[in-house]
PDB file of C-alpha atoms in Angstrom:
ATOM      1  CA  MET A   2      87.506 103.198  92.645  1.00  0.00           C
ATOM      2  CA  SER A   3      85.402 101.109  90.364  1.00  0.00           C
ATOM      3  CA  ALA A   4      81.856 102.115  90.277  1.00  0.00           C
ATOM      4  CA  SER A   5      78.759 100.174  90.773  1.00  0.00           C
ATOM      5  CA  LEU A   6      76.373  99.728  87.882  1.00  0.00           C
ATOM      6  CA  ALA A   7      73.877 101.467  90.002  1.00  0.00           C
ATOM      7  CA  PRO A   8      75.266 104.911  91.253  1.00  0.00           C
ATOM      8  CA  GLU A   9      72.930 104.817  94.170  1.00  0.00           C
ATOM      9  CA  CYS A  10      74.893 101.711  95.399  1.00  0.00           C
ATOM     10  CA  ASN A  11      78.366 103.214  95.096  1.00  0.00           C
ATOM     11  CA  GLU A  12      78.855 104.097  98.734  1.00  0.00           C
ATOM     12  CA  VAL A  13      77.943 100.738 100.203  1.00  0.00           C
ATOM     13  CA  LYS A  14      79.874  98.914  97.390  1.00  0.00           C
ATOM     14  CA  GLU A  15      83.003 101.021  98.166  1.00  0.00           C
ATOM     15  CA  ARG A  16      82.787 100.125 101.726  1.00  0.00           C
ATOM     16  CA  TYR A  17      82.380  96.438 101.047  1.00  0.00           C
ATOM     17  CA  ASP A  18      85.173  96.440  98.321  1.00  0.00           C
ATOM     18  CA  ALA A  19      87.599  97.985 100.935  1.00  0.00           C
ATOM     19  CA  CYS A  20      86.705  95.434 103.482  1.00  0.00           C
ATOM     20  CA  PHE A  21      86.966  92.610 101.019  1.00  0.00           C
ATOM     21  CA  LEU A  22      90.399  93.512  99.611  1.00  0.00           C
ATOM     22  CA  LYS A  23      91.781  94.014 103.057  1.00  0.00           C
ATOM     23  CA  TRP A  24      90.351  90.664 104.334  1.00  0.00           C
ATOM     24  CA  TYR A  25      91.493  89.032 101.098  1.00  0.00           C
ATOM     25  CA  SER A  26      95.127  90.218 101.124  1.00  0.00           C
ATOM     26  CA  GLU A  27      95.595  90.102 104.898  1.00  0.00           C
ATOM     27  CA  LYS A  28      93.693  87.096 105.962  1.00  0.00           C
ATOM     28  CA  TYR A  29      92.589  84.741 103.177  1.00  0.00           C
ATOM     29  CA  LEU A  30      95.922  84.805 101.441  1.00  0.00           C
ATOM     30  CA  ARG A  31      97.588  83.983 104.599  1.00  0.00           C
ATOM     31  CA  GLY A  32      95.293  81.008 105.249  1.00  0.00           C
ATOM     32  CA  ILE A  33      93.159  82.599 107.762  1.00  0.00           C
ATOM     33  CA  GLY A  34      89.768  81.501 106.156  1.00  0.00           C
ATOM     34  CA  ASP A  35      87.020  83.109 108.208  1.00  0.00           C
ATOM     35  CA  ASP A  36      84.912  85.272 105.698  1.00  0.00           C
ATOM     36  CA  ASN A  37      82.435  86.744 108.131  1.00  0.00           C
ATOM     37  CA  GLU A  38      84.192  89.939 108.527  1.00  0.00           C
ATOM     38  CA  CYS A  39      82.690  91.790 105.609  1.00  0.00           C
ATOM     39  CA  ALA A  40      79.239  90.046 105.863  1.00  0.00           C
ATOM     40  CA  SER A  41      77.236  92.962 107.179  1.00  0.00           C
ATOM     41  CA  MET A  42      78.696  95.378 104.581  1.00  0.00           C
ATOM     42  CA  PHE A  43      77.952  92.775 101.960  1.00  0.00           C
ATOM     43  CA  LYS A  44      74.408  92.556 103.156  1.00  0.00           C
ATOM     44  CA  ASP A  45      73.838  96.338 102.844  1.00  0.00           C
ATOM     45  CA  TYR A  46      75.426  96.292  99.350  1.00  0.00           C
ATOM     46  CA  GLN A  47      73.244  93.322  98.111  1.00  0.00           C
ATOM     47  CA  LYS A  48      70.094  95.070  99.441  1.00  0.00           C
ATOM     48  CA  CYS A  49      70.903  98.087  97.266  1.00  0.00           C
ATOM     49  CA  LEU A  50      72.173  96.002  94.290  1.00  0.00           C
ATOM     50  CA  LYS A  51      69.256  93.561  94.126  1.00  0.00           C
ATOM     51  CA  VAL A  52      66.779  96.325  93.382  1.00  0.00           C
ATOM     52  CA  ALA A  53      69.123  97.808  90.763  1.00  0.00           C
ATOM     53  CA  LEU A  54      69.562  94.356  89.098  1.00  0.00           C
ATOM     54  CA  LYS A  55      65.757  93.957  88.877  1.00  0.00           C
ATOM     55  CA  ASP A  56      65.151  97.482  87.542  1.00  0.00           C
ATOM     56  CA  ARG A  57      67.674  96.899  84.769  1.00  0.00           C
ATOM     57  CA  LYS A  58      66.341  93.364  84.106  1.00  0.00           C
ATOM     58  CA  ILE A  59      69.837  92.008  84.710  1.00  0.00           C
ATOM     59  CA  ASP A  60      68.351  89.412  87.090  1.00  0.00           C
ATOM     60  CA  LYS A  61      66.637  87.908  84.026  1.00  0.00           C
ATOM     61  CA  LEU A  62      69.861  87.824  82.068  1.00  0.00           C
ATOM     62  CA  LEU A  63      71.468  85.853  85.106  1.00  0.00           C
ATOM     63  CA  ASP A  64      68.722  83.474  85.142  1.00  0.00           C
ATOM     64  CA  GLU A  65      69.197  82.796  81.401  1.00  0.00           C
ATOM     65  CA  ALA A  66      72.921  82.435  81.839  1.00  0.00           C
ATOM     66  CA  ARG A  67      72.355  79.845  84.540  1.00  0.00           C
ATOM     67  CA  GLU A  68      70.057  78.017  82.357  1.00  0.00           C
ATOM     68  CA  ASP A  69      72.447  78.273  79.447  1.00  0.00           C
ATOM     69  CA  SER A  70      75.375  76.816  81.250  1.00  0.00           C
ATOM     70  CA  LYS A  71      73.182  73.811  82.313  1.00  0.00           C
ATOM     71  CA  ASP A  72      72.630  73.201  78.638  1.00  0.00           C
ATOM     72  CA  HIS A  73      76.174  73.665  77.531  1.00  0.00           C
ATOM     73  CA  ASP A  74      79.795  73.499  78.736  1.00  0.00           C
ATOM     74  CA  SER A  75      80.775  74.890  81.978  1.00  0.00           C
ATOM     75  CA  VAL A  76      83.256  72.012  82.422  1.00  0.00           C
ATOM     76  CA  HIS A  77      85.882  74.440  83.352  1.00  0.00           C
ATOM     77  CA  LEU A  78      84.263  75.603  86.728  1.00  0.00           C
ATOM     78  CA  LYS A  79      83.575  72.103  87.857  1.00  0.00           C
ATOM     79  CA  ARG A  80      85.197  71.118  91.085  1.00  0.00           C
ATOM     80  CA  LYS A  81      88.518  69.441  90.884  1.00  0.00           C
TER      81      LYS A  81
ATOM     82  CA  MET B  28      79.929  75.331  65.992  1.00  0.00           C
ATOM     83  CA  VAL B  29      82.417  76.619  68.615  1.00  0.00           C
ATOM     84  CA  LEU B  30      85.740  78.242  67.937  1.00  0.00           C
ATOM     85  CA  THR B  31      88.281  78.029  70.837  1.00  0.00           C
ATOM     86  CA  HIS B  32      91.533  79.674  71.206  1.00  0.00           C
ATOM     87  CA  THR B  33      94.009  78.782  74.022  1.00  0.00           C
ATOM     88  CA  THR B  34      97.168  80.457  75.073  1.00  0.00           C
ATOM     89  CA  ASN B  35      99.654  80.012  77.941  1.00  0.00           C
ATOM     90  CA  HIS B  36     101.508  82.589  79.937  1.00  0.00           C
ATOM     91  CA  SER B  37     103.555  83.030  83.165  1.00  0.00           C
ATOM     92  CA  TYR B  38     103.737  86.006  85.343  1.00  0.00           C
ATOM     93  CA  THR B  39     107.016  86.655  87.314  1.00  0.00           C
ATOM     94  CA  HIS B  40     104.891  87.072  90.524  1.00  0.00           C
ATOM     95  CA  PRO B  41     103.976  84.701  93.235  1.00  0.00           C
ATOM     96  CA  PHE B  42     100.503  83.100  93.022  1.00  0.00           C
ATOM     97  CA  PRO B  43      98.747  85.005  95.876  1.00  0.00           C
ATOM     98  CA  THR B  44      99.731  88.367  94.379  1.00  0.00           C
ATOM     99  CA  VAL B  45      98.373  87.441  90.935  1.00  0.00           C
ATOM    100  CA  THR B  46      95.047  86.418  92.394  1.00  0.00           C
ATOM    101  CA  LEU B  47      94.812  89.657  94.222  1.00  0.00           C
ATOM    102  CA  ALA B  48      95.762  91.441  90.815  1.00  0.00           C
ATOM    103  CA  PHE B  49      92.889  89.508  89.259  1.00  0.00           C
ATOM    104  CA  PHE B  50      90.332  90.963  91.731  1.00  0.00           C
ATOM    105  CA  LEU B  51      91.890  94.393  91.406  1.00  0.00           C
ATOM    106  CA  ARG B  52      92.311  94.638  87.662  1.00  0.00           C
ATOM    107  CA  TYR B  53      89.285  96.723  86.990  1.00  0.00           C
ATOM    108  CA  TYR B  54      89.545  98.677  90.214  1.00  0.00           C
ATOM    109  CA  SER B  55      90.642 101.938  88.643  1.00  0.00           C
ATOM    110  CA  PRO B  56      92.116 103.201  85.309  1.00  0.00           C
ATOM    111  CA  GLN B  57      94.805 104.726  87.403  1.00  0.00           C
ATOM    112  CA  LEU B  58      95.929 101.356  88.533  1.00  0.00           C
ATOM    113  CA  ASN B  59      95.263  99.723  85.198  1.00  0.00           C
ATOM    114  CA  PRO B  60      95.099 102.039  82.178  1.00  0.00           C
ATOM    115  CA  PHE B  61      93.660  99.101  80.112  1.00  0.00           C
ATOM    116  CA  SER B  62      90.571  99.050  82.109  1.00  0.00           C
ATOM    117  CA  ALA B  63      89.121 102.381  80.888  1.00  0.00           C
ATOM    118  CA  HIS B  64      86.414 100.360  78.979  1.00  0.00           C
ATOM    119  CA  VAL B  65      85.132  98.808  82.109  1.00  0.00           C
ATOM    120  CA  LEU B  66      82.254 100.944  83.409  1.00  0.00           C
ATOM    121  CA  SER B  67      81.279  99.108  86.558  1.00  0.00           C
ATOM    122  CA  THR B  68      82.057  96.163  88.616  1.00  0.00           C
ATOM    123  CA  ASP B  69      79.809  94.591  91.085  1.00  0.00           C
ATOM    124  CA  THR B  70      80.130  91.474  93.347  1.00  0.00           C
ATOM    125  CA  ILE B  71      76.924  89.488  93.607  1.00  0.00           C
ATOM    126  CA  ASP B  72      78.283  86.525  95.535  1.00  0.00           C
ATOM    127  CA  SER B  73      81.413  85.837  97.549  1.00  0.00           C
ATOM    128  CA  HIS B  74      81.787  82.997 100.090  1.00  0.00           C
ATOM    129  CA  VAL B  75      84.260  80.643 101.380  1.00  0.00           C
ATOM    130  CA  ASP B  76      83.406  76.929 101.299  1.00  0.00           C
ATOM    131  CA  PRO B  77      83.845  75.811 104.964  1.00  0.00           C
ATOM    132  CA  GLU B  78      84.983  72.323 103.904  1.00  0.00           C
ATOM    133  CA  THR B  79      87.542  73.104 101.163  1.00  0.00           C
ATOM    134  CA  GLY B  80      88.420  76.693 102.214  1.00  0.00           C
ATOM    135  CA  ARG B  81      87.958  77.736  98.546  1.00  0.00           C
ATOM    136  CA  LEU B  82      86.737  81.328  97.777  1.00  0.00           C
ATOM    137  CA  TYR B  83      83.916  81.406  95.347  1.00  0.00           C
ATOM    138  CA  THR B  84      83.221  84.903  93.831  1.00  0.00           C
ATOM    139  CA  THR B  85      80.689  86.122  91.249  1.00  0.00           C
ATOM    140  CA  ARG B  86      80.943  89.506  89.836  1.00  0.00           C
ATOM    141  CA  ILE B  87      79.190  91.460  87.022  1.00  0.00           C
ATOM    142  CA  HIS B  88      81.259  93.913  84.886  1.00  0.00           C
ATOM    143  CA  LEU B  89      79.668  96.395  82.513  1.00  0.00           C
ATOM    144  CA  LYS B  90      82.084  96.868  79.628  1.00  0.00           C
ATOM    145  CA  ARG B  91      81.822  99.257  76.701  1.00  0.00           C
ATOM    146  CA  SER B  92      81.624  98.031  73.211  1.00  0.00           C
ATOM    147  CA  ARG B  93      83.190  94.572  73.735  1.00  0.00           C
ATOM    148  CA  MET B  94      81.356  93.376  70.629  1.00  0.00           C
ATOM    149  CA  PRO B  95      83.595  93.913  67.663  1.00  0.00           C
ATOM    150  CA  SER B  96      82.277  96.712  65.472  1.00  0.00           C
ATOM    151  CA  ALA B  97      82.655  94.491  62.351  1.00  0.00           C
ATOM    152  CA  ILE B  98      79.928  92.324  63.946  1.00  0.00           C
ATOM    153  CA  ILE B  99      77.812  95.304  65.006  1.00  0.00           C
ATOM    154  CA  LYS B 100      77.838  96.353  61.390  1.00  0.00           C
ATOM    155  CA  LEU B 101      76.690  92.892  60.292  1.00  0.00           C
ATOM    156  CA  LEU B 102      73.648  92.969  62.273  1.00  0.00           C
ATOM    157  CA  PRO B 103      70.272  94.870  62.126  1.00  0.00           C
ATOM    158  CA  ALA B 104      69.870  97.368  64.919  1.00  0.00           C
ATOM    159  CA  SER B 105      67.044  95.366  66.377  1.00  0.00           C
ATOM    160  CA  VAL B 106      69.573  92.888  67.510  1.00  0.00           C
ATOM    161  CA  THR B 107      72.402  95.190  68.543  1.00  0.00           C
ATOM    162  CA  GLY B 108      70.067  97.750  70.092  1.00  0.00           C
ATOM    163  CA  GLY B 109      71.352 100.429  67.782  1.00  0.00           C
ATOM    164  CA  ALA B 110      74.585 102.421  67.945  1.00  0.00           C
ATOM    165  CA  GLY B 111      73.819 103.915  71.333  1.00  0.00           C
ATOM    166  CA  GLU B 112      73.708 100.573  73.174  1.00  0.00           C
ATOM    167  CA  LYS B 113      77.221  98.943  72.722  1.00  0.00           C
ATOM    168  CA  SER B 114      77.797  98.120  76.361  1.00  0.00           C
ATOM    169  CA  SER B 115      77.795  94.528  77.542  1.00  0.00           C
ATOM    170  CA  TYR B 116      77.370  92.835  80.814  1.00  0.00           C
ATOM    171  CA  VAL B 117      80.014  90.194  81.665  1.00  0.00           C
ATOM    172  CA  LEU B 118      79.461  87.619  84.316  1.00  0.00           C
ATOM    173  CA  GLU B 119      82.666  86.478  86.054  1.00  0.00           C
ATOM    174  CA  ASN B 120      82.883  83.398  88.173  1.00  0.00           C
ATOM    175  CA  SER B 121      86.027  82.499  90.074  1.00  0.00           C
ATOM    176  CA  ILE B 122      87.241  79.998  92.488  1.00  0.00           C
ATOM    177  CA  VAL B 123      90.423  80.325  94.413  1.00  0.00           C
ATOM    178  CA  ASP B 124      91.997  77.641  96.366  1.00  0.00           C
ATOM    179  CA  ILE B 125      94.971  79.105  98.240  1.00  0.00           C
ATOM    180  CA  LYS B 126      95.969  75.831  99.933  1.00  0.00           C
ATOM    181  CA  GLU B 127      96.253  73.995  96.685  1.00  0.00           C
ATOM    182  CA  GLY B 128      97.588  77.008  94.790  1.00  0.00           C
ATOM    183  CA  TRP B 129      95.228  77.410  91.920  1.00  0.00           C
ATOM    184  CA  MET B 130      92.490  79.743  90.703  1.00  0.00           C
ATOM    185  CA  LYS B 131      89.782  79.069  87.943  1.00  0.00           C
ATOM    186  CA  THR B 132      87.901  81.788  86.414  1.00  0.00           C
ATOM    187  CA  GLU B 133      85.186  81.955  83.721  1.00  0.00           C
ATOM    188  CA  SER B 134      83.706  85.096  82.254  1.00  0.00           C
ATOM    189  CA  ARG B 135      80.949  85.310  79.716  1.00  0.00           C
ATOM    190  CA  ASN B 136      78.670  87.945  78.139  1.00  0.00           C
ATOM    191  CA  LEU B 137      75.195  88.172  79.527  1.00  0.00           C
ATOM    192  CA  ASN B 138      73.582  90.208  76.793  1.00  0.00           C
ATOM    193  CA  PHE B 139      73.935  89.751  72.959  1.00  0.00           C
ATOM    194  CA  THR B 140      74.050  86.012  73.672  1.00  0.00           C
ATOM    195  CA  GLY B 141      71.597  85.495  70.735  1.00  0.00           C
ATOM    196  CA  VAL B 142      74.292  86.765  68.455  1.00  0.00           C
ATOM    197  CA  LEU B 143      77.484  85.592  70.068  1.00  0.00           C
ATOM    198  CA  SER B 144      78.565  83.916  73.337  1.00  0.00           C
ATOM    199  CA  VAL B 145      82.132  84.585  74.290  1.00  0.00           C
ATOM    200  CA  THR B 146      83.596  82.651  77.267  1.00  0.00           C
ATOM    201  CA  GLU B 147      87.001  83.256  78.689  1.00  0.00           C
ATOM    202  CA  SER B 148      88.258  80.567  80.889  1.00  0.00           C
ATOM    203  CA  GLN B 149      91.491  80.792  82.884  1.00  0.00           C
ATOM    204  CA  HIS B 150      93.413  78.470  84.982  1.00  0.00           C
ATOM    205  CA  TYR B 151      96.126  80.027  87.228  1.00  0.00           C
ATOM    206  CA  SER B 152      98.434  77.825  89.027  1.00  0.00           C
ATOM    207  CA  ALA B 153     101.368  78.026  91.463  1.00  0.00           C
ATOM    208  CA  THR B 154     102.985  75.114  89.673  1.00  0.00           C
ATOM    209  CA  PRO B 155     104.085  74.963  86.049  1.00  0.00           C
ATOM    210  CA  PRO B 156     101.739  72.791  83.761  1.00  0.00           C
ATOM    211  CA  ASP B 157     104.226  69.908  83.365  1.00  0.00           C
ATOM    212  CA  GLN B 158     104.626  69.651  87.196  1.00  0.00           C
ATOM    213  CA  ALA B 159     100.758  69.254  87.752  1.00  0.00           C
ATOM    214  CA  ASP B 160     101.108  65.536  88.402  1.00  0.00           C
ATOM    215  CA  VAL B 161     103.871  65.636  91.095  1.00  0.00           C
ATOM    216  CA  SER B 162     102.886  64.625  94.566  1.00  0.00           C
ATOM    217  CA  THR B 163     101.111  67.224  96.719  1.00  0.00           C
ATOM    218  CA  LEU B 164     103.981  67.392  99.119  1.00  0.00           C
ATOM    219  CA  SER B 165     106.701  68.285  96.641  1.00  0.00           C
ATOM    220  CA  SER B 166     104.342  70.809  94.838  1.00  0.00           C
ATOM    221  CA  ALA B 167     103.671  72.416  98.146  1.00  0.00           C
ATOM    222  CA  VAL B 168     107.293  72.895  98.689  1.00  0.00           C
ATOM    223  CA  SER B 169     107.945  74.328  95.181  1.00  0.00           C
ATOM    224  CA  ARG B 170     105.027  76.492  95.687  1.00  0.00           C
ATOM    225  CA  SER B 171     106.193  78.208  98.792  1.00  0.00           C
ATOM    226  CA  THR B 172     109.434  79.091  96.979  1.00  0.00           C
ATOM    227  CA  SER B 173     107.921  79.777  93.556  1.00  0.00           C
ATOM    228  CA  ALA B 174     108.113  83.310  92.350  1.00  0.00           C
ATOM    229  CA  ASN B 175     106.144  82.493  89.246  1.00  0.00           C
ATOM    230  CA  THR B 176     102.430  81.906  88.328  1.00  0.00           C
ATOM    231  CA  TRP B 177     101.336  79.998  85.309  1.00  0.00           C
ATOM    232  CA  VAL B 178      98.094  80.743  83.541  1.00  0.00           C
ATOM    233  CA  SER B 179      96.306  79.138  80.650  1.00  0.00           C
ATOM    234  CA  THR B 180      93.548  81.086  78.841  1.00  0.00           C
ATOM    235  CA  THR B 181      90.973  79.573  76.671  1.00  0.00           C
ATOM    236  CA  PHE B 182      88.397  81.711  74.779  1.00  0.00           C
ATOM    237  CA  SER B 183      85.496  80.098  73.101  1.00  0.00           C
ATOM    238  CA  TYR B 184      83.092  81.682  70.626  1.00  0.00           C
ATOM    239  CA  ARG B 185      79.705  80.288  69.864  1.00  0.00           C
ATOM    240  CA  SER B 186      77.189  82.053  67.644  1.00  0.00           C
ATOM    241  CA  SER B 187      73.607  80.689  67.813  1.00  0.00           C
ATOM    242  CA  LEU B 188      72.172  83.465  65.588  1.00  0.00           C
ATOM    243  CA  GLY B 189      69.083  82.185  63.689  1.00  0.00           C
ATOM    244  CA  SER B 190      68.727  79.159  65.720  1.00  0.00           C
ATOM    245  CA  ARG B 191      65.327  78.347  67.441  1.00  0.00           C
ATOM    246  CA  LYS B 192      66.406  79.544  70.760  1.00  0.00           C
ATOM    247  CA  THR B 193      67.681  82.971  69.538  1.00  0.00           C
ATOM    248  CA  ASP B 194      64.503  83.493  67.465  1.00  0.00           C
ATOM    249  CA  LYS B 195      62.493  82.863  70.718  1.00  0.00           C
ATOM    250  CA  ALA B 196      64.616  85.220  72.596  1.00  0.00           C
ATOM    251  CA  VAL B 197      64.511  87.880  70.013  1.00  0.00           C
ATOM    252  CA  ASN B 198      60.729  87.535  69.650  1.00  0.00           C
ATOM    253  CA  ASN B 199      60.339  87.942  73.353  1.00  0.00           C
ATOM    254  CA  GLU B 200      62.442  91.026  73.328  1.00  0.00           C
ATOM    255  CA  GLU B 201      61.481  92.584  69.992  1.00  0.00           C
ATOM    256  CA  ASN B 202      58.235  91.008  69.084  1.00  0.00           C
ATOM    257  CA  SER B 203      59.393  90.964  65.373  1.00  0.00           C
ATOM    258  CA  ARG B 204      59.526  87.455  63.966  1.00  0.00           C
ATOM    259  CA  GLY B 205      59.763  88.769  60.338  1.00  0.00           C
ATOM    260  CA  ARG B 206      63.018  90.657  60.858  1.00  0.00           C
ATOM    261  CA  PHE B 207      64.856  87.407  61.109  1.00  0.00           C
ATOM    262  CA  GLY B 208      63.746  85.757  58.020  1.00  0.00           C
ATOM    263  CA  TRP B 209      66.916  86.679  56.358  1.00  0.00           C
ATOM    264  CA  ILE B 210      69.114  84.775  58.698  1.00  0.00           C
ATOM    265  CA  SER B 211      67.307  81.594  59.005  1.00  0.00           C
ATOM    266  CA  GLY B 212      67.900  78.378  56.945  1.00  0.00           C
ATOM    267  CA  TRP B 213      71.047  77.808  54.854  1.00  0.00           C
ATOM    268  CA  GLY B 214      72.618  81.292  55.543  1.00  0.00           C
ATOM    269  CA  ALA B 215      72.476  80.955  59.333  1.00  0.00           C
ATOM    270  CA  LYS B 216      75.464  78.650  59.609  1.00  0.00           C
ATOM    271  CA  ARG B 217      77.523  80.798  57.299  1.00  0.00           C
ATOM    272  CA  ILE B 218      76.680  83.892  59.277  1.00  0.00           C
ATOM    273  CA  GLN B 219      77.414  82.203  62.588  1.00  0.00           C
ATOM    274  CA  SER B 220      80.851  81.049  61.572  1.00  0.00           C
ATOM    275  CA  SER B 221      81.567  84.560  60.245  1.00  0.00           C
ATOM    276  CA  ILE B 222      80.694  85.989  63.477  1.00  0.00           C
ATOM    277  CA  GLU B 223      82.708  83.503  65.382  1.00  0.00           C
ATOM    278  CA  SER B 224      85.761  83.995  63.236  1.00  0.00           C
ATOM    279  CA  ILE B 225      85.533  87.866  63.355  1.00  0.00           C
ATOM    280  CA  ALA B 226      85.413  87.771  67.217  1.00  0.00           C
ATOM    281  CA  SER B 227      88.191  85.045  67.589  1.00  0.00           C
ATOM    282  CA  ASN B 228      90.553  87.260  65.347  1.00  0.00           C
ATOM    283  CA  LYS B 229      90.357  89.970  67.925  1.00  0.00           C
ATOM    284  CA  THR B 230      91.497  87.527  70.614  1.00  0.00           C
ATOM    285  CA  ASP B 231      95.163  88.114  70.449  1.00  0.00           C
ATOM    286  CA  ASP B 232      94.890  91.877  70.798  1.00  0.00           C
ATOM    287  CA  GLN B 233      92.555  91.337  73.693  1.00  0.00           C
ATOM    288  CA  ILE B 234      94.682  88.850  75.551  1.00  0.00           C
ATOM    289  CA  ILE B 235      97.842  91.218  75.240  1.00  0.00           C
ATOM    290  CA  LYS B 236      95.919  94.067  76.701  1.00  0.00           C
ATOM    291  CA  SER B 237      94.467  92.147  79.456  1.00  0.00           C
ATOM    292  CA  ARG B 238      97.895  90.764  80.302  1.00  0.00           C
ATOM    293  CA  ASP B 239      99.556  94.061  80.151  1.00  0.00           C
ATOM    294  CA  GLY B 240      96.881  95.382  82.551  1.00  0.00           C
ATOM    295  CA  MET B 241      97.519  92.570  84.969  1.00  0.00           C
ATOM    296  CA  LYS B 242     101.215  93.363  84.839  1.00  0.00           C
ATOM    297  CA  MET B 243     100.733  97.039  85.796  1.00  0.00           C
ATOM    298  CA  VAL B 244      98.600  96.117  88.632  1.00  0.00           C
ATOM    299  CA  LEU B 245     101.221  93.419  89.701  1.00  0.00           C
ATOM    300  CA  GLU B 246     104.086  95.938  89.511  1.00  0.00           C
ATOM    301  CA  ARG B 247     102.188  98.429  91.764  1.00  0.00           C
ATOM    302  CA  LEU B 248     101.422  95.627  94.275  1.00  0.00           C
ATOM    303  CA  ARG B 249     105.065  94.506  94.253  1.00  0.00           C
ATOM    304  CA  SER B 250     106.342  97.915  95.092  1.00  0.00           C
ATOM    305  CA  ASN B 251     103.677  98.974  97.399  1.00  0.00           C
ATOM    306  CA  GLY B 252     101.386  96.382  98.744  1.00  0.00           C
ATOM    307  CA  VAL B 253      97.618  96.406  98.525  1.00  0.00           C
ATOM    308  CA  VAL B 254      96.734  98.694 101.300  1.00  0.00           C
ATOM    309  CA  ALA B 255      99.154 101.416 100.302  1.00  0.00           C
ATOM    310  CA  VAL B 256      98.116 101.194  96.678  1.00  0.00           C
ATOM    311  CA  LEU B 257      94.473 101.528  97.606  1.00  0.00           C
ATOM    312  CA  ARG B 258      95.062 104.413 100.016  1.00  0.00           C
ATOM    313  CA  GLU B 259      96.965 106.264  97.302  1.00  0.00           C
ATOM    314  CA  LEU B 260      94.044 105.791  94.875  1.00  0.00           C
ATOM    315  CA  ASN B 261      91.517 107.004  97.402  1.00  0.00           C
ATOM    316  CA  ARG B 262      93.645 109.927  98.260  1.00  0.00           C
ATOM    317  CA  ARG B 263      93.807 110.945  94.649  1.00  0.00           C
ATOM    318  CA  GLU B 264      90.089 110.626  94.415  1.00  0.00           C
ATOM    319  CA  GLY B 265      89.648 112.538  97.633  1.00  0.00           C
ATOM    320  CA  LYS B 266      88.208 109.621  99.555  1.00  0.00           C
ATOM    321  CA  SER B 267      89.311 108.255 102.846  1.00  0.00           C
ATOM    322  CA  ALA B 268      88.087 104.548 102.925  1.00  0.00           C
ATOM    323  CA  PHE B 269      91.397 103.337 103.951  1.00  0.00           C
ATOM    324  CA  GLU B 270      92.333 106.008 106.471  1.00  0.00           C
ATOM    325  CA  ALA B 271      90.405 104.693 109.343  1.00  0.00           C
TER     326      ALA B 271
END
């Protein structure tokens, strides 16, 4: 099971991952598009992760990356 | 300058399975032995666009020493953070459109960007590249029967070492303007292209490993299906997330 960058978030992350993969394989891939199923687990996970991203200053790296993709390319992920 | 490197490949697995393998490829070294360098994987965004039905996902991976050691040796420790800090954060964005049968992904490093920015873009498709223009109806038909998935991968390398932006970033982090004197001016372009070419020379090896990893995940999915695969991994790790 892949770890979270923040060990204290591992448990909530695993719960969310399990939910996501089940939803993705059994619902999304079969064209049942509702994504609310894992929402509460995602919320718990993000609550934990946000603190960890801030502590490790990764939130700043993310902001820089967003700034950078405005300056440069990112043609690839533009909508079709 | 930017160096780019594009390759095409096809998997003998249907498109939905390949997208699942993409999400699972760093799940466990037991599933993908080529993922042992991935220390962590976190999802920071995941939502379905209600209009298009497309799934947008953003993840952060922490990978061990993805910067080639030849480049690390070329640079002062003030840039690389010394020998101890060789892990890099990678930001991965993906969009899956299951109805139209395509997935686009883009991965880029979050740190060391002052030295080298590597972007890996992939376009997965249920239809071969030369059939991309056929009508929606016939591609939908061929998709439902297609056992293959086509992928085009482009790596791009851009070094901005010695540029104004880098110096600013480095000054913010290190507060050491003087240390970068050696790299400014006429030498900067040369060093930038050395870094870009060293990194790009590593690409083939990297692509083969990542493809082999995907194939191993795909084989496991083909023989067992995702729930069984995950249950088995959890059982080995003494967990029970899928037992309920």
